[in-house]
Amino acid sequence: MTNNKKVLTWLDEMTKMCQPDKIVWIDGSESQLDELRKESVATGEMIELNQEKLPGCYLHRTAENDVARVEGRTFICTSKEEDAGPTNNWMAPKDAYEKLSKLYEGCMKGRTMYVIPFIMGVKGSPFAKVGIELTDSIYVVLNMNIMTRMGKDALEEIGEDGDFTKCLHAKKDVNPEDRYIVQFPEDNTIWSINSAYGGNVLLGKKCFALRIASYLGKQQGWMAEHMLILGLTNPQGEKHYIAAAFPSACGKTNLAMLIPPEALKGYKVETVGDDIAWLKIGEDGRLWAMNPEAGFFGVAPGTSSKTNYNALATTRKNTIFTNVALTDDGEVWWEGMDGDAPAHAIDWLGKEWTPASGTKAAHPNSRFTAPAAQCPCISPDFENKAGVPISAIVFGGRRAKTAPLVYQARDWEHGVFVGATMASETTAAAAGAVGVVRRDPMAMIPFCGYNMGDYFAHWLEMGKKIPNPPKIFHVNWFRLDDNGKFMWPGFGDNLRVLNWIVDRCDGKADAVETEIGYLPKVSDINVDGLDLDEATLKELLSVDKEVWKSELAGMKEFFAKFGDRLPEGIKHQLNLLEENLNK
Ligand code: OXD
Ligand code: MN
């Protein structure tokens, strides 16, 4: 399929190591994909769902011990340990290659190796980057077909001697003791072994589009971020694009697909991306963004026509479900879906299940892989080669008391500090203590492919190079009252906050300056049709200095980890905050 020597030499090396019986090049054609679907159904790797109700949909179950990303077994292998930084696991590249080569040795004997050329981003776009993933899993091939632009086009993009990200995945025996997800940023290489769970094996996603791409972005002057991208059009037809980063379990996919509340019917939200944004400085001096992915790899439980109508609608055809429950009529079910639980189903482990079983039918991290183009609110600019111009960057977290509903950073440097101090409190849904603050700068803790101190420096540098940078904001939909109840309705009503944000970008909305940045006045947030009294909104828009002083101590402790890699701009902002709080 190609004469590119770099591709052929690498493929030869990997083949000698893994020793597959057969090599199949993936051309992206429907006929080839159909053959693979049939084969995977015949072997039981995939279960064909009810094709009348869910055309083109399949179910896959992973091993019980292989249901999530494994941060403890994820490594950044740079020559120098300090280049991986204090927030990443590190191995010397030589040691990692040696250790993993032994695991890969002969691991594809009796199996087929699929060669998947893929593009992250739209073909022919200045944002686009190409990778090739070698894998022994049809599940990976079929998912990569949804999540990336895969096949011949990608090889054309690499051409005779173009570069590409070298991705190797082997399922091996899914042994968690020997599971490794390893990035070699200096070699543009990813090695993953002993997993078959999406986040660990769809190497275009977190491994490439965030870990490797963040490293490339630092070298090449652009950014790879864990951000959704949405377009917001007001009743006058004016359109703004917003990029937003949230730690997991903060409603990122819901925000990307927001449906305006009744009182704000004239507004429209369109989705450009739900998870990853690549950002570049445009010729017009603004920051432009592209979603490098072609599909959504979303969490199923909790998704219903009430919580996220658009996400649910996206999954009604051509979707691969992983670890959800199978109903008796060949449909899927998960906790939090519309309607009652089925009287009987097969659970994510493949066992008989009834509501009386006392266990979850779908795994809490069960997923759908669905083509983004099927989303009812997909943006017409989803495939725009130029990307979209970003007016505002929004950071968020889940905070019971600290962060107000919304505030704006004073300038870019302050905005970088706001992103760098992002944090979320653990909920009862996650293992461990409730209410523990977890620091997660820019929601990139598990995904930054190099020293995070240098990553902050890169953000600060970018700000100096963008003539007309986006404004930066922080939101918190999760403030609790003294009875532990959410004070803000969230979901579609978050649009009320987005409206203040874009009005600030246009210089149309007012604000008051506080210790932590600019906050809206109570009258600046439109609460038409909302059952929210003024006192509650006032509370939502308040800053408790004492709470912030203890927050400051947590920030200092976190930043101390970075030693001399912590840039001056962050230190300066930390001092400024302290001064403001002690005034
Ligand atoms: C994801 C994640 O799967 O952030 O998107 O974990
Ligand atoms: Mn994510």
Coordinates of C-alpha atoms and ligand atoms in Angstrom, one line a residue:
M1 CA 0.0 0.0 0.0
T2 CA 3.0 2.3 0.4
N3 CA 6.6 2.8 -0.7
N4 CA 7.5 5.0 2.2
K5 CA 10.7 3.5 3.5
K6 CA 10.3 4.7 7.1
V7 CA 6.9 2.9 7.2
L8 CA 8.2 -0.3 5.7
T9 CA 11.4 -0.5 7.8
W10 CA 9.4 0.1 11.0
L11 CA 6.7 -2.4 10.0
D12 CA 9.5 -5.0 9.3
E13 CA 11.0 -4.5 12.7
M14 CA 7.7 -4.7 14.5
T15 CA 6.7 -7.8 12.5
K16 CA 10.0 -9.5 13.4
M17 CA 9.3 -8.8 17.1
C18 CA 5.6 -9.7 17.2
Q19 CA 5.7 -12.5 14.6
P20 CA 2.1 -12.4 13.4
D21 CA 0.9 -15.2 11.1
K22 CA -0.6 -12.6 8.7
I23 CA -0.5 -8.9 8.0
V24 CA -3.6 -7.0 6.8
W25 CA -3.4 -3.4 5.6
I26 CA -6.6 -1.5 6.5
D27 CA -7.7 0.5 3.5
G28 CA -10.8 2.0 5.1
S29 CA -13.2 0.5 2.6
E30 CA -16.7 -0.5 3.7
S31 CA -16.3 -4.0 2.2
Q32 CA -13.1 -4.7 4.2
L33 CA -14.8 -3.4 7.4
D34 CA -17.8 -5.5 6.8
E35 CA -15.6 -8.6 6.5
L36 CA -14.0 -7.7 9.8
R37 CA -17.3 -7.2 11.5
K38 CA -18.5 -10.6 10.3
E39 CA -15.3 -12.2 11.5
S40 CA -15.5 -10.6 14.9
V41 CA -19.1 -11.7 15.3
A42 CA -18.1 -15.3 14.3
T43 CA -15.4 -15.4 17.0
G44 CA -17.5 -13.8 19.7
E45 CA -15.3 -10.7 19.9
M46 CA -18.4 -8.6 19.0
I47 CA -22.1 -9.2 19.4
E48 CA -24.4 -8.0 16.7
L49 CA -27.2 -6.0 18.2
N50 CA -30.8 -5.8 17.0
Q51 CA -30.2 -4.4 13.4
E52 CA -33.7 -3.1 13.1
K53 CA -33.6 -0.9 16.2
L54 CA -29.8 -0.3 16.2
P55 CA -28.5 -0.6 12.7
G56 CA -24.8 -1.0 12.4
C57 CA -24.4 -1.4 16.2
Y58 CA -22.3 -4.0 18.0
L59 CA -21.5 -4.8 21.6
H60 CA -18.1 -5.8 23.0
R61 CA -17.2 -7.0 26.5
T62 CA -13.7 -6.5 27.8
A63 CA -12.0 -8.7 30.4
E64 CA -13.2 -8.0 33.9
N65 CA -9.7 -6.6 34.9
D66 CA -9.5 -4.3 31.9
V67 CA -12.2 -1.7 32.1
A68 CA -10.5 1.7 32.4
R69 CA -7.3 3.7 31.6
V70 CA -4.4 2.6 33.9
E71 CA -2.6 5.7 35.0
G72 CA -0.3 3.7 37.3
R73 CA 1.0 1.7 34.3
T74 CA 1.2 4.7 31.9
F75 CA 4.8 6.0 31.3
I76 CA 6.4 8.9 29.6
C77 CA 9.9 7.8 28.4
T78 CA 12.1 10.8 27.8
S79 CA 15.9 10.5 27.9
K80 CA 16.0 12.6 31.1
E81 CA 13.7 11.8 34.0
E82 CA 13.2 15.5 34.8
D83 CA 11.7 16.0 31.3
A84 CA 8.8 13.7 32.2
G85 CA 8.3 15.7 35.4
P86 CA 6.8 15.0 38.8
T87 CA 3.3 14.2 37.6
N88 CA 4.2 11.4 35.1
N89 CA 5.6 7.8 35.6
W90 CA 9.0 7.6 33.9
M91 CA 11.3 4.9 32.5
A92 CA 14.5 5.4 30.5
P93 CA 13.6 4.8 26.9
K94 CA 16.3 2.1 26.6
D95 CA 14.9 0.2 29.6
A96 CA 11.3 0.5 28.4
Y97 CA 12.1 -0.8 24.9
E98 CA 14.1 -3.7 26.4
K99 CA 11.4 -4.6 28.9
L100 CA 8.5 -4.3 26.5
S101 CA 10.3 -6.0 23.6
K102 CA 10.4 -9.1 25.7
L103 CA 6.7 -9.0 26.2
Y104 CA 6.0 -8.4 22.5
E105 CA 8.3 -11.2 21.4
G106 CA 6.2 -13.6 19.4
C107 CA 3.0 -12.3 21.0
M108 CA 1.1 -12.3 17.6
K109 CA 1.9 -15.9 16.7
G110 CA -1.2 -17.4 15.3
R111 CA -2.8 -14.0 15.1
T112 CA -3.2 -11.3 12.4
M113 CA -1.5 -8.0 12.6
Y114 CA -3.7 -5.1 11.2
V115 CA -1.9 -2.1 9.9
I116 CA -4.1 1.0 10.4
P117 CA -3.0 4.2 8.8
F118 CA -5.0 7.1 10.3
I119 CA -5.3 10.9 10.3
M120 CA -6.0 12.9 13.4
G121 CA -7.7 16.1 12.1
V122 CA -9.3 16.7 8.8
K123 CA -7.3 15.6 5.7
G124 CA -5.3 18.4 4.1
S125 CA -5.7 20.7 7.1
P126 CA -2.7 22.4 8.6
F127 CA -3.7 20.8 11.9
A128 CA -3.7 17.2 10.6
K129 CA -1.2 14.6 11.8
V130 CA -0.8 11.1 10.7
G131 CA -0.2 7.9 12.7
I132 CA -0.1 4.2 11.9
E133 CA -1.3 1.7 14.5
L134 CA -0.4 -1.9 14.4
T135 CA -2.8 -4.1 16.4
D136 CA -3.9 -7.7 16.7
S137 CA -7.5 -6.6 17.6
I138 CA -10.4 -6.2 15.2
Y139 CA -12.2 -4.3 18.0
V140 CA -9.4 -1.7 17.7
V141 CA -9.7 -1.5 13.9
L142 CA -13.5 -1.0 14.1
N143 CA -13.2 1.6 16.8
M144 CA -10.4 3.4 15.1
N145 CA -12.7 3.6 12.0
I146 CA -15.1 5.6 14.1
M147 CA -12.7 7.7 16.1
T148 CA -10.2 8.7 13.3
R149 CA -10.1 9.2 9.6
M150 CA -8.6 5.8 8.7
G151 CA -7.2 4.0 5.6
K152 CA -5.8 5.0 2.2
D153 CA -6.2 8.8 2.7
A154 CA -3.8 8.6 5.7
L155 CA -1.1 6.9 3.6
E156 CA -1.5 9.5 0.9
E157 CA -1.1 12.2 3.6
I158 CA 2.2 10.5 4.7
G159 CA 3.4 10.3 1.1
E160 CA 6.8 8.9 0.0
D161 CA 8.8 10.1 3.0
G162 CA 6.5 11.9 5.4
D163 CA 6.7 11.3 9.2
F164 CA 4.1 9.6 11.3
T165 CA 3.4 8.6 14.9
K166 CA 4.4 4.9 15.3
C167 CA 1.8 3.1 17.4
L168 CA 2.0 -0.5 18.4
H169 CA -0.7 -2.4 20.3
A170 CA -0.9 -6.0 21.2
K171 CA -3.7 -7.5 23.2
K172 CA -1.4 -10.4 24.3
D173 CA -3.2 -12.1 27.2
V174 CA -4.6 -9.0 28.9
N175 CA -2.5 -9.7 31.9
P176 CA -2.8 -6.6 34.2
E177 CA 0.6 -7.4 35.8
D178 CA 2.3 -6.9 32.4
R179 CA 0.0 -4.1 31.1
Y180 CA 1.9 -1.0 29.9
I181 CA 0.9 2.1 28.1
V182 CA 4.2 3.8 27.1
Q183 CA 4.9 7.0 25.2
F184 CA 8.3 7.8 23.8
P185 CA 7.8 11.5 22.8
E186 CA 11.3 11.9 21.5
D187 CA 10.8 9.0 19.1
N188 CA 7.1 9.9 18.2
T189 CA 6.3 6.3 19.3
I190 CA 3.6 4.7 21.5
W191 CA 3.7 1.1 22.7
S192 CA 0.7 -0.5 24.4
I193 CA 0.4 -4.1 25.6
N194 CA -1.9 -6.4 27.6
S195 CA -5.1 -4.3 27.4
A196 CA -8.1 -4.2 25.1
Y197 CA -9.9 -1.2 26.8
G198 CA -10.5 1.8 24.5
G199 CA -8.5 4.5 26.4
N200 CA -5.4 2.2 26.4
V201 CA -5.6 0.8 22.9
L202 CA -7.2 3.4 20.6
L203 CA -3.8 5.0 20.4
G204 CA -5.0 8.0 18.4
K205 CA -6.9 9.3 21.3
K206 CA -5.2 10.1 24.7
C207 CA -1.8 8.6 23.8
F208 CA -1.3 10.4 20.5
A209 CA -3.7 13.4 20.4
L210 CA -2.8 14.4 23.9
R211 CA 0.5 12.9 25.3
I212 CA 2.5 12.9 22.1
A213 CA 0.7 15.9 20.5
S214 CA 1.3 18.0 23.6
Y215 CA 5.0 17.3 23.3
L216 CA 5.0 18.1 19.5
G217 CA 3.0 21.2 20.2
K218 CA 5.6 22.5 22.7
Q219 CA 8.3 21.9 20.0
Q220 CA 6.3 23.4 17.2
G221 CA 4.4 26.3 18.8
W222 CA 0.9 24.9 19.1
M223 CA -1.2 23.3 21.8
A224 CA -2.9 19.9 22.3
E225 CA -5.5 20.2 25.1
H226 CA -8.1 18.1 26.9
M227 CA -10.9 20.4 25.8
L228 CA -14.4 20.3 24.3
I229 CA -15.1 22.9 21.5
L230 CA -18.6 24.3 21.1
G231 CA -20.1 27.0 18.9
L232 CA -22.7 29.3 20.5
T233 CA -25.0 31.4 18.2
N234 CA -27.2 34.1 19.8
P235 CA -30.7 35.1 18.5
Q236 CA -29.0 37.9 16.4
G237 CA -27.0 35.2 14.5
E238 CA -23.7 36.1 16.1
K239 CA -21.5 33.1 16.6
H240 CA -18.7 32.5 19.1
Y241 CA -16.5 29.4 19.7
I242 CA -15.6 28.3 23.2
A243 CA -13.0 25.7 24.2
A244 CA -13.4 24.2 27.7
A245 CA -11.4 21.9 29.9
F246 CA -12.9 19.9 32.8
P247 CA -11.6 17.0 34.9
S248 CA -13.6 13.7 34.4
A249 CA -17.1 13.5 35.9
C250 CA -17.8 17.3 35.4
G251 CA -20.2 17.0 32.5
K252 CA -17.9 17.9 29.6
T253 CA -19.9 15.9 26.9
N254 CA -23.1 17.4 28.3
L255 CA -21.8 21.0 28.0
A256 CA -20.5 20.3 24.4
M257 CA -24.0 19.2 23.4
L258 CA -26.1 21.6 25.5
I259 CA -29.7 22.2 24.7
P260 CA -30.9 25.8 25.6
P261 CA -33.6 26.1 28.2
E262 CA -37.1 27.2 27.2
A263 CA -36.5 30.8 28.1
L264 CA -33.4 31.0 25.9
K265 CA -34.9 29.3 22.9
G266 CA -33.4 31.7 20.4
Y267 CA -29.8 30.5 21.2
K268 CA -28.1 27.5 19.5
V269 CA -25.2 25.4 20.7
E270 CA -23.3 23.3 18.2
T271 CA -20.6 20.7 19.0
V272 CA -17.2 20.8 17.3
G273 CA -15.6 18.4 19.8
D274 CA -16.2 16.7 23.1
D275 CA -12.8 15.7 24.4
I276 CA -9.7 17.1 22.6
A277 CA -8.8 20.3 21.0
W278 CA -5.6 21.1 18.9
L279 CA -5.0 24.9 19.0
K280 CA -2.9 27.0 16.6
I281 CA -2.3 30.7 16.0
G282 CA -4.2 31.8 12.9
E283 CA -3.0 34.3 10.3
D284 CA -5.6 36.7 11.7
G285 CA -3.8 36.6 15.1
R286 CA -6.5 34.7 16.8
L287 CA -6.3 31.2 18.3
W288 CA -8.0 28.6 16.1
A289 CA -9.0 25.1 17.2
M290 CA -9.7 21.7 15.6
N291 CA -11.1 18.6 17.1
P292 CA -8.6 15.9 15.9
E293 CA -11.1 13.1 16.5
A294 CA -13.9 11.8 14.2
G295 CA -16.0 10.2 16.9
F296 CA -17.1 10.3 20.5
F297 CA -15.9 7.8 23.1
G298 CA -18.4 8.6 25.7
V299 CA -19.4 7.2 29.1
A300 CA -22.8 5.4 28.7
P301 CA -24.2 5.3 32.3
G302 CA -26.2 8.5 33.1
T303 CA -26.8 9.3 29.4
S304 CA -30.5 9.6 28.7
S305 CA -32.7 11.8 26.6
K306 CA -33.1 14.1 29.6
T307 CA -29.4 14.5 30.5
N308 CA -28.0 14.5 27.0
Y309 CA -30.5 14.0 24.2
N310 CA -27.9 14.7 21.5
A311 CA -25.4 12.1 22.8
L312 CA -28.0 9.4 23.0
A313 CA -29.3 10.2 19.5
T314 CA -25.8 9.9 18.2
T315 CA -25.6 6.3 19.4
R316 CA -28.7 5.0 17.6
K317 CA -26.7 3.6 14.6
N318 CA -23.1 2.6 13.6
T319 CA -22.0 2.6 17.2
I320 CA -19.9 0.1 19.2
F321 CA -20.9 -0.3 22.8
T322 CA -18.4 -1.6 25.3
N323 CA -19.4 -3.2 28.7
V324 CA -23.1 -2.1 28.7
A325 CA -25.9 -4.5 29.3
L326 CA -27.6 -6.5 26.6
T327 CA -31.5 -6.7 26.6
D328 CA -33.5 -9.7 25.6
D329 CA -34.5 -8.1 22.3
G330 CA -30.9 -7.3 21.3
E331 CA -30.8 -3.7 22.5
V332 CA -28.5 -2.0 25.0
W333 CA -29.2 -0.7 28.5
W334 CA -27.3 1.1 31.2
E335 CA -28.0 2.6 34.6
G336 CA -29.5 6.1 34.1
M337 CA -31.0 5.4 30.7
D338 CA -34.6 6.4 29.9
G339 CA -37.4 4.3 31.3
D340 CA -37.4 1.4 33.7
A341 CA -34.7 -1.2 34.0
P342 CA -35.3 -4.3 31.8
A343 CA -36.9 -7.2 33.7
H344 CA -34.0 -9.3 32.4
A345 CA -30.7 -8.7 30.7
I346 CA -27.2 -10.0 30.2
D347 CA -24.9 -7.8 32.3
W348 CA -21.5 -6.4 31.2
L349 CA -19.8 -9.6 32.5
G350 CA -22.0 -11.7 30.2
K351 CA -24.0 -13.0 33.2
E352 CA -27.8 -13.2 33.7
W353 CA -29.1 -10.0 35.3
T354 CA -32.4 -8.8 36.8
P355 CA -33.1 -5.6 38.8
A356 CA -33.0 -7.8 41.9
S357 CA -29.4 -8.9 41.2
G358 CA -28.1 -6.0 43.4
T359 CA -25.3 -5.3 40.9
K360 CA -24.9 -2.9 38.1
A361 CA -25.9 -4.2 34.7
A362 CA -23.5 -1.9 32.9
H363 CA -20.0 -1.2 34.1
P364 CA -19.8 2.4 35.5
N365 CA -17.2 3.2 32.8
S366 CA -19.0 1.4 30.0
R367 CA -18.8 3.4 26.7
F368 CA -20.2 4.1 23.3
T369 CA -18.0 4.8 20.3
A370 CA -20.1 6.8 17.9
P371 CA -19.4 8.8 14.7
A372 CA -19.5 12.5 15.6
A373 CA -21.1 13.3 12.2
Q374 CA -24.3 11.5 13.5
C375 CA -24.7 14.0 16.3
P376 CA -27.9 16.1 15.8
C377 CA -26.0 19.2 17.0
I378 CA -22.7 18.6 15.2
S379 CA -21.2 21.9 14.0
P380 CA -21.1 22.7 10.3
D381 CA -17.5 23.6 11.0
F382 CA -16.7 20.1 12.4
E383 CA -14.8 19.3 9.1
N384 CA -13.6 22.8 8.4
K385 CA -9.9 22.5 7.5
A386 CA -9.2 25.9 9.0
G387 CA -10.6 25.0 12.4
V388 CA -12.7 27.5 14.3
P389 CA -11.6 30.8 16.0
I390 CA -11.8 30.6 19.8
S391 CA -13.3 33.6 21.7
A392 CA -13.1 32.1 25.2
I393 CA -11.2 29.4 27.0
V394 CA -13.1 28.0 30.0
F395 CA -11.6 26.0 32.8
G396 CA -13.8 24.2 35.4
G397 CA -13.9 21.9 38.3
R398 CA -16.2 20.4 40.9
R399 CA -16.0 22.6 44.0
A400 CA -18.5 22.6 46.9
K401 CA -17.5 26.0 48.3
T402 CA -14.3 27.5 46.8
A403 CA -15.0 28.6 43.2
P404 CA -17.9 30.9 42.3
L405 CA -20.2 30.1 39.5
V406 CA -18.0 32.0 37.1
Y407 CA -15.1 34.4 37.0
Q408 CA -12.9 35.9 34.4
A409 CA -9.1 36.0 34.5
R410 CA -7.6 39.5 34.4
D411 CA -5.3 38.6 31.5
W412 CA -3.6 35.7 29.8
E413 CA -0.9 35.1 32.5
H414 CA -3.6 35.1 35.2
G415 CA -5.7 32.8 33.0
V416 CA -2.9 30.3 32.8
F417 CA -2.7 30.4 36.6
V418 CA -6.4 29.8 36.8
G419 CA -6.0 26.8 34.5
A420 CA -2.9 25.6 36.4
T421 CA -4.8 25.7 39.7
M422 CA -7.8 23.8 38.4
A423 CA -9.0 21.2 40.9
S424 CA -11.9 18.9 41.6
E425 CA -13.4 17.4 44.7
T426 CA -13.9 13.6 44.7
T427 CA -17.5 12.5 44.7
A428 CA -19.1 9.4 46.3
A429 CA -19.1 7.9 42.8
A430 CA -15.3 7.4 42.8
A431 CA -13.4 5.1 45.1
G432 CA -11.7 6.8 48.1
A433 CA -12.7 9.6 50.5
V434 CA -15.4 12.1 49.5
G435 CA -14.5 15.8 49.2
V436 CA -10.8 15.3 48.7
V437 CA -9.3 18.0 46.5
R438 CA -7.5 16.6 43.4
R439 CA -5.3 19.1 41.5
D440 CA -5.7 18.6 37.8
P441 CA -4.1 21.6 35.8
M442 CA -6.0 22.2 32.6
A443 CA -7.5 18.6 33.1
M444 CA -4.2 17.4 31.7
I445 CA -2.6 15.6 34.7
P446 CA -2.9 12.1 33.1
F447 CA -2.3 13.4 29.6
C448 CA 0.6 15.9 29.5
G449 CA 3.5 14.2 27.6
Y450 CA 6.3 16.2 29.4
N451 CA 7.2 18.1 32.5
M452 CA 4.1 20.0 33.5
G453 CA 6.2 22.9 34.7
D454 CA 7.4 23.3 31.1
Y455 CA 3.8 22.9 30.0
F456 CA 2.8 25.9 32.1
A457 CA 5.8 27.8 30.6
H458 CA 4.5 26.8 27.1
W459 CA 1.1 28.2 27.9
L460 CA 2.7 31.5 29.1
E461 CA 4.9 31.7 25.9
M462 CA 1.9 31.0 23.6
G463 CA 0.1 34.0 25.2
K464 CA 3.0 36.3 24.2
K465 CA 2.7 35.0 20.6
I466 CA -1.1 35.3 20.1
P467 CA -1.8 38.9 19.0
N468 CA -5.6 38.6 19.8
P469 CA -5.8 35.8 22.5
P470 CA -9.1 34.3 23.8
K471 CA -10.3 35.6 27.2
I472 CA -10.0 33.0 29.9
F473 CA -12.7 32.0 32.4
H474 CA -13.4 29.6 35.3
V475 CA -16.8 28.0 36.0
N476 CA -18.1 25.8 38.8
W477 CA -21.6 24.2 38.2
F478 CA -21.3 22.3 41.5
R479 CA -21.4 24.7 44.4
L480 CA -23.3 23.3 47.4
D481 CA -25.5 25.0 50.0
D482 CA -25.2 24.3 53.7
N483 CA -27.6 21.3 53.2
G484 CA -25.4 19.8 50.6
K485 CA -27.7 20.6 47.7
F486 CA -26.6 21.9 44.4
M487 CA -27.3 25.7 44.2
W488 CA -27.1 26.0 40.4
P489 CA -29.4 23.9 38.1
G490 CA -26.7 23.1 35.6
F491 CA -27.3 21.3 32.3
G492 CA -29.0 23.6 29.7
D493 CA -29.1 26.5 32.2
N494 CA -25.3 26.6 32.0
L495 CA -26.0 28.6 28.8
R496 CA -26.8 31.6 31.0
V497 CA -23.2 31.6 32.1
L498 CA -21.8 31.0 28.6
N499 CA -23.8 34.1 27.5
W500 CA -22.1 36.3 30.1
I501 CA -18.7 34.8 29.0
V502 CA -19.2 35.7 25.3
D503 CA -20.7 39.1 26.2
R504 CA -17.5 39.8 28.2
C505 CA -15.5 38.8 25.1
D506 CA -17.5 41.3 23.1
G507 CA -17.2 44.0 25.8
K508 CA -20.9 43.9 26.2
A509 CA -21.2 42.7 29.8
D510 CA -20.3 44.3 33.1
A511 CA -18.2 42.8 35.9
V512 CA -16.7 43.6 39.3
E513 CA -13.1 43.1 40.2
T514 CA -12.5 40.8 43.1
E515 CA -9.4 39.2 44.7
I516 CA -9.6 36.3 42.3
G517 CA -10.6 38.0 39.0
Y518 CA -13.7 39.6 37.4
L519 CA -17.1 38.4 38.6
P520 CA -20.5 39.1 37.1
K521 CA -22.9 41.2 39.2
V522 CA -26.1 39.5 40.1
S523 CA -27.9 41.5 37.4
D524 CA -25.5 40.4 34.7
I525 CA -26.7 36.8 34.7
N526 CA -30.0 36.2 32.9
V527 CA -32.3 34.2 35.2
D528 CA -35.5 34.6 33.2
G529 CA -37.7 31.5 33.7
L530 CA -35.4 30.1 36.4
D531 CA -36.5 29.3 39.9
L532 CA -33.5 30.9 41.6
D533 CA -33.8 33.6 44.2
E534 CA -31.4 36.6 44.3
A535 CA -29.8 35.5 47.6
T536 CA -28.8 32.2 46.1
L537 CA -27.3 33.8 43.0
K538 CA -25.5 36.3 45.2
E539 CA -24.0 33.4 47.2
L540 CA -23.1 31.6 43.9
L541 CA -21.2 34.8 42.9
S542 CA -19.4 35.3 46.2
V543 CA -15.7 34.8 47.1
D544 CA -15.0 33.5 50.7
K545 CA -11.6 34.9 51.5
E546 CA -11.0 32.4 54.3
V547 CA -11.8 29.4 52.1
W548 CA -9.5 30.9 49.4
K549 CA -6.6 31.3 51.9
S550 CA -6.7 27.5 52.6
E551 CA -7.0 27.0 48.8
L552 CA -3.8 29.0 48.4
A553 CA -2.0 26.7 50.8
G554 CA -3.0 23.7 48.6
M555 CA -1.8 25.5 45.5
K556 CA 1.6 26.2 47.0
E557 CA 2.0 22.6 48.1
F558 CA 1.2 21.4 44.6
F559 CA 3.4 23.9 42.8
A560 CA 6.4 23.1 45.1
K561 CA 6.7 19.7 43.3
F562 CA 7.9 21.4 40.2
G563 CA 11.0 23.0 41.8
D564 CA 12.9 25.2 39.4
R565 CA 10.7 24.1 36.4
L566 CA 7.9 26.3 37.8
P567 CA 7.8 29.4 35.6
E568 CA 8.1 32.9 37.0
G569 CA 4.6 33.8 35.6
I570 CA 3.0 31.2 37.9
K571 CA 5.0 32.3 40.9
H572 CA 4.1 35.9 40.2
Q573 CA 0.4 35.1 40.0
L574 CA 0.6 33.0 43.2
N575 CA 2.1 36.0 45.0
L576 CA -0.5 38.3 43.6
L577 CA -3.3 36.1 44.8
E578 CA -1.8 36.0 48.3
E579 CA -1.4 39.8 48.4
N580 CA -5.0 40.2 47.2
L581 CA -6.3 37.9 49.9
N582 CA -4.3 39.6 52.7
K583 CA -5.3 43.1 51.7
Ligands
OXD1 C1 -11.9 10.1 28.7 C2 -11.2 10.5 29.9 O1 -12.1 8.9 28.5 O2 -10.9 11.7 30.0 O3 -12.2 11.0 27.9 O4 -10.9 9.7 30.7
MN2 MN -11.3 12.9 28.2

